[in-house]
XYZ file of C-alpha atoms in Angstrom:
311
model
C -10.844 -1.221 -22.391
C -10.755 -4.730 -22.507
C -8.628 -6.676 -20.113
C -4.935 -6.629 -20.661
C -3.678 -9.786 -22.408
C -1.143 -10.335 -19.855
C -3.521 -9.692 -16.751
C -6.034 -12.366 -18.756
C -3.027 -14.876 -18.793
C -2.617 -14.562 -15.119
C -6.307 -14.780 -14.126
C -6.299 -17.820 -16.612
C -3.571 -19.354 -15.073
C -5.283 -19.116 -11.567
C -8.662 -20.226 -12.587
C -7.133 -23.527 -14.204
C -5.037 -24.184 -11.005
C -8.427 -24.324 -9.262
C -7.703 -23.042 -5.910
C -10.301 -22.656 -3.348
C -11.550 -19.214 -2.547
C -9.649 -17.310 0.206
C -12.692 -17.119 2.350
C -12.639 -20.995 2.949
C -9.092 -20.914 4.113
C -7.356 -20.042 7.459
C -5.300 -16.785 7.297
C -1.919 -19.092 7.901
C -3.090 -21.146 4.621
C -3.474 -17.931 2.663
C -0.127 -16.779 3.811
C 1.419 -19.894 2.575
C -0.331 -19.796 -0.550
C 0.598 -16.042 -1.519
C 4.175 -16.178 -0.593
C 5.257 -17.299 -3.973
C 3.701 -14.072 -5.408
C 6.790 -11.979 -5.076
C 8.354 -14.069 -8.044
C 6.111 -11.782 -10.350
C 7.940 -8.587 -9.512
C 10.755 -8.977 -12.060
C 14.438 -8.322 -11.681
C 15.396 -6.206 -8.714
C 17.593 -3.182 -9.245
C 20.985 -2.611 -7.665
C 21.165 -0.793 -4.533
C 23.928 0.419 -2.162
C 22.756 -1.586 0.850
C 19.405 -3.338 2.063
C 19.224 -3.726 5.875
C 16.831 -4.686 8.649
C 16.242 -2.547 11.652
C 13.868 -3.694 14.761
C 12.128 -0.934 16.091
C 9.944 -0.737 19.341
C 6.288 -0.453 19.055
C 3.250 -0.578 21.595
C 3.739 -4.457 22.980
C 6.745 -5.734 20.991
C 9.038 -4.718 18.087
C 8.606 -4.685 14.277
C 10.884 -5.086 11.474
C 12.010 -2.200 9.028
C 13.757 -3.278 5.943
C 15.586 -0.300 4.660
C 16.623 0.024 0.928
C 19.394 2.625 0.394
C 20.409 3.771 -3.324
C 23.804 4.291 -4.900
C 25.292 7.839 -4.075
C 26.420 9.931 -1.149
C 23.280 11.083 -0.022
C 21.517 12.462 2.135
C 18.540 10.834 0.493
C 14.882 11.752 0.809
C 12.467 8.975 2.712
C 9.798 7.102 1.467
C 8.025 4.815 4.011
C 5.909 1.793 2.614
C 3.433 -0.361 3.857
C 2.554 -3.517 1.928
C -0.745 -4.943 0.857
C -2.574 -7.975 1.719
C -5.845 -7.040 3.607
C -4.108 -6.467 6.902
C -3.791 -10.273 6.800
C -1.296 -11.558 4.459
C 1.766 -10.332 2.815
C 5.052 -8.638 4.262
C 8.281 -7.060 3.636
C 9.250 -10.019 1.335
C 6.272 -9.572 -0.716
C 7.060 -6.042 -1.728
C 10.921 -6.640 -1.548
C 11.585 -5.987 -5.447
C 9.032 -3.396 -5.519
C 10.847 -1.529 -3.036
C 14.201 -1.986 -4.123
C 13.071 -0.776 -7.632
C 11.792 2.318 -6.260
C 14.801 3.311 -4.243
C 16.786 2.665 -7.379
C 14.515 4.676 -9.690
C 13.553 7.543 -7.028
C 16.944 7.933 -5.412
C 15.101 7.779 -1.950
C 15.694 5.725 1.006
C 12.930 3.272 1.310
C 11.508 1.897 4.571
C 9.287 -1.129 4.416
C 7.339 -1.529 7.217
C 6.696 -5.229 8.621
C 3.524 -4.296 10.733
C 1.803 -7.079 12.656
C -1.097 -8.776 10.953
C -4.520 -9.485 11.837
C -6.290 -11.791 13.221
C -3.326 -12.063 15.648
C -3.256 -8.357 15.756
C -6.366 -6.752 14.841
C -7.173 -3.130 14.553
C -5.902 -0.458 15.369
C -2.673 -2.593 15.883
C -1.451 -2.122 12.130
C -2.389 1.169 11.944
C -0.437 2.390 15.211
C 2.585 0.093 14.157
C 2.413 2.172 10.818
C 2.383 5.436 12.510
C 5.313 4.499 15.165
C 7.337 3.383 12.077
C 6.985 6.688 10.363
C 7.861 8.512 13.435
C 10.900 6.299 13.914
C 12.002 6.793 10.388
C 11.742 10.705 10.957
C 13.451 10.756 14.376
C 16.233 8.613 13.047
C 16.647 9.902 9.487
C 20.282 10.713 10.083
C 21.275 7.090 11.074
C 19.867 5.826 7.685
C 21.306 8.589 5.425
C 17.997 10.396 5.239
C 16.632 13.547 5.346
C 13.376 13.985 7.560
C 12.432 17.167 5.894
C 11.889 15.112 2.760
C 9.443 12.418 4.067
C 6.521 10.417 1.972
C 4.703 7.478 2.793
C 2.765 5.049 0.617
C 1.411 1.656 0.202
C -0.530 -0.693 -1.993
C -4.617 -1.765 -1.069
C -4.649 -2.205 2.701
C -1.153 -0.629 2.830
C -2.529 2.121 0.569
C -5.355 2.348 3.499
C -2.797 2.750 5.949
C -1.014 5.375 4.177
C -4.126 7.548 3.785
C -5.075 6.616 7.587
C -1.302 7.600 8.465
C -1.620 10.760 6.734
C -4.742 11.660 8.328
C -3.114 10.810 11.885
C -0.059 12.792 11.150
C -2.128 15.966 10.765
C -4.299 15.343 13.871
C -1.248 14.490 16.102
C 0.753 17.387 14.217
C 3.651 15.382 12.847
C 5.656 14.101 11.325
C 5.416 16.366 8.316
C 4.720 14.297 5.140
C 5.435 15.516 1.723
C 3.378 13.061 -0.198
C 1.050 10.185 0.173
C 1.244 7.489 -2.572
C -2.138 5.402 -2.437
C -2.100 2.451 -4.881
C -5.651 1.108 -5.366
C -6.327 1.752 -1.677
C -9.021 0.432 0.415
C -10.876 3.969 1.765
C -14.167 2.480 2.896
C -15.215 -0.872 4.312
C -18.265 -2.097 2.779
C -18.351 0.498 -0.086
C -21.115 -0.101 -2.295
C -19.866 0.698 -5.696
C -20.162 0.074 -9.474
C -16.533 -1.260 -9.455
C -17.717 -3.787 -6.697
C -20.320 -5.069 -8.798
C -18.754 -5.143 -12.162
C -15.222 -6.506 -10.840
C -16.346 -8.457 -7.443
C -15.738 -11.687 -9.186
C -13.041 -13.232 -11.345
C -10.623 -10.532 -11.345
C -7.845 -11.984 -8.796
C -9.435 -9.876 -5.779
C -12.864 -10.564 -4.960
C -15.746 -9.245 -3.012
C -15.884 -12.360 -1.226
C -12.078 -12.162 0.050
C -12.657 -8.308 0.922
C -15.225 -9.439 3.399
C -12.943 -12.119 4.776
C -9.992 -9.704 5.171
C -12.694 -7.277 7.346
C -13.668 -10.048 9.292
C -10.002 -10.778 10.291
C -9.234 -7.257 11.063
C -11.920 -5.585 12.750
C -13.078 -6.726 16.121
C -16.865 -5.390 15.808
C -18.965 -3.803 13.060
C -18.946 -0.624 14.547
C -15.184 0.050 13.572
C -16.257 0.056 9.919
C -17.171 3.722 10.185
C -13.835 4.601 12.279
C -12.026 6.861 9.852
C -8.929 4.934 10.855
C -10.510 1.895 9.187
C -12.611 3.985 6.373
C -10.736 7.251 5.833
C -13.088 8.251 2.747
C -15.472 9.096 5.776
C -13.387 11.790 7.412
C -15.428 15.231 7.648
C -12.467 17.214 6.896
C -9.514 16.061 4.459
C -8.142 19.837 3.994
C -4.642 20.186 5.019
C -3.448 16.807 3.940
C -0.084 15.966 2.190
C -0.524 16.113 -1.628
C -1.429 12.636 -3.101
C -0.653 10.307 -5.984
C -3.449 7.729 -6.378
C -3.495 5.037 -8.818
C -6.348 2.623 -9.576
C -6.806 -0.369 -11.931
C -9.768 -0.609 -14.316
C -10.877 -3.994 -13.434
C -10.449 -3.910 -9.338
C -13.363 -3.776 -7.094
C -11.408 -1.338 -5.247
C -11.232 1.040 -8.164
C -14.255 3.507 -7.342
C -13.418 4.325 -3.643
C -9.803 5.092 -4.572
C -11.284 7.389 -6.957
C -13.833 8.866 -4.802
C -10.899 9.564 -2.188
C -8.915 11.263 -4.660
C -11.995 13.283 -5.773
C -12.607 14.470 -2.197
C -9.027 15.109 -1.470
C -9.344 17.555 -4.617
C -12.558 19.203 -3.366
C -10.564 19.763 0.357
C -7.773 21.817 -1.593
C -5.434 18.989 -1.649
C -3.173 18.488 -4.946
C -3.713 15.206 -6.452
C -2.784 13.011 -9.369
C -5.020 10.298 -10.241
C -4.147 7.781 -12.854
C -6.245 4.802 -13.640
C -4.401 1.800 -15.375
C -6.681 0.772 -17.989
C -7.007 -3.104 -18.555
C -5.489 -3.538 -15.313
C -6.430 -5.750 -12.003
C -5.725 -5.400 -8.399
C -2.168 -6.449 -7.519
C -0.548 -5.292 -10.782
C 1.752 -2.820 -9.183
C 3.632 -5.666 -7.670
C 3.464 -8.248 -10.879
C 6.133 -5.828 -13.078
C 7.731 -8.771 -14.046
C 4.673 -9.995 -16.005
C 2.746 -6.859 -16.477
C 4.355 -3.965 -18.324
C 1.748 -1.642 -16.476
C 3.244 -2.733 -13.298
C 6.578 -1.430 -14.342
C 4.943 1.931 -15.600
C 3.345 2.473 -12.000
C 6.325 1.802 -10.288
C 8.269 4.424 -12.434
C 5.426 6.848 -12.167
C 5.612 6.680 -8.458
C 9.643 7.094 -8.649
C 9.349 9.819 -10.698
C 6.586 11.649 -8.519
C 8.915 11.321 -5.465
C 11.799 12.670 -7.377
C 9.636 15.608 -8.760
C 8.387 16.573 -5.143
C 11.613 16.199 -3.473
C 13.601 18.010 -5.924
C 11.398 21.259 -5.230
C 12.108 20.661 -1.521
């Protein structure tokens, strides 16, 4: 399919601005440059409550922003990890996304403000996210949640973290996860794919930017093959939670997301895979300017509802 007109308009606007490549800027400069992208998420839907909790992690504490839908509860739980290459982004970036998923899915959503690279390199973001899922499971009653109905998810680097945490929860025998939601996830560092060759330049996320993210996140080249960085390289994907995998046609990460979905299917894991034709990386939190972003949020919300209605 051709590039969606609304995606093209967004890309044309960025090109006209003439901003320097991400790889030429510092992490802080990139964080400041992308801070305004939350405005593209559209209108937030009503909720009963939004609150922040600080939870202990190894060497410090991190914020969970907790979104509670209207109604008496007890609600299913969805722990969300934001994208941004493990370097940029925060709970603010996905605030509207999480509000709208909480509203549509009738889940308590806990958004994780994990510590970022390069100040906190691998495996700090992984362990922060695993600890957050543990905390949500153990403290479910405090936030009007039901620990027996727990899902996790994220977009891009957050999708990578969700895939990795699903594997760690299996390896470490808990917490029990009912669904993993992987939105255009990173599944292998340096994955040599057709989508990287086709879409590595000119479609918002570039191959050059991905290399810059990896350089910030990793301590050494050897870590690229660690399954906590590249979950596609795991030898055994059986016994993992059912997955919803969403990819975008004009995204360098498209093929590795779809390859991971195929590996999960081959391992006997139930998988729903949807490619959003005409879309670019990042469309999931651009629902205010791209209709398919809103469709994807509704797809995630409906999948959560259907999973938890059966439990």
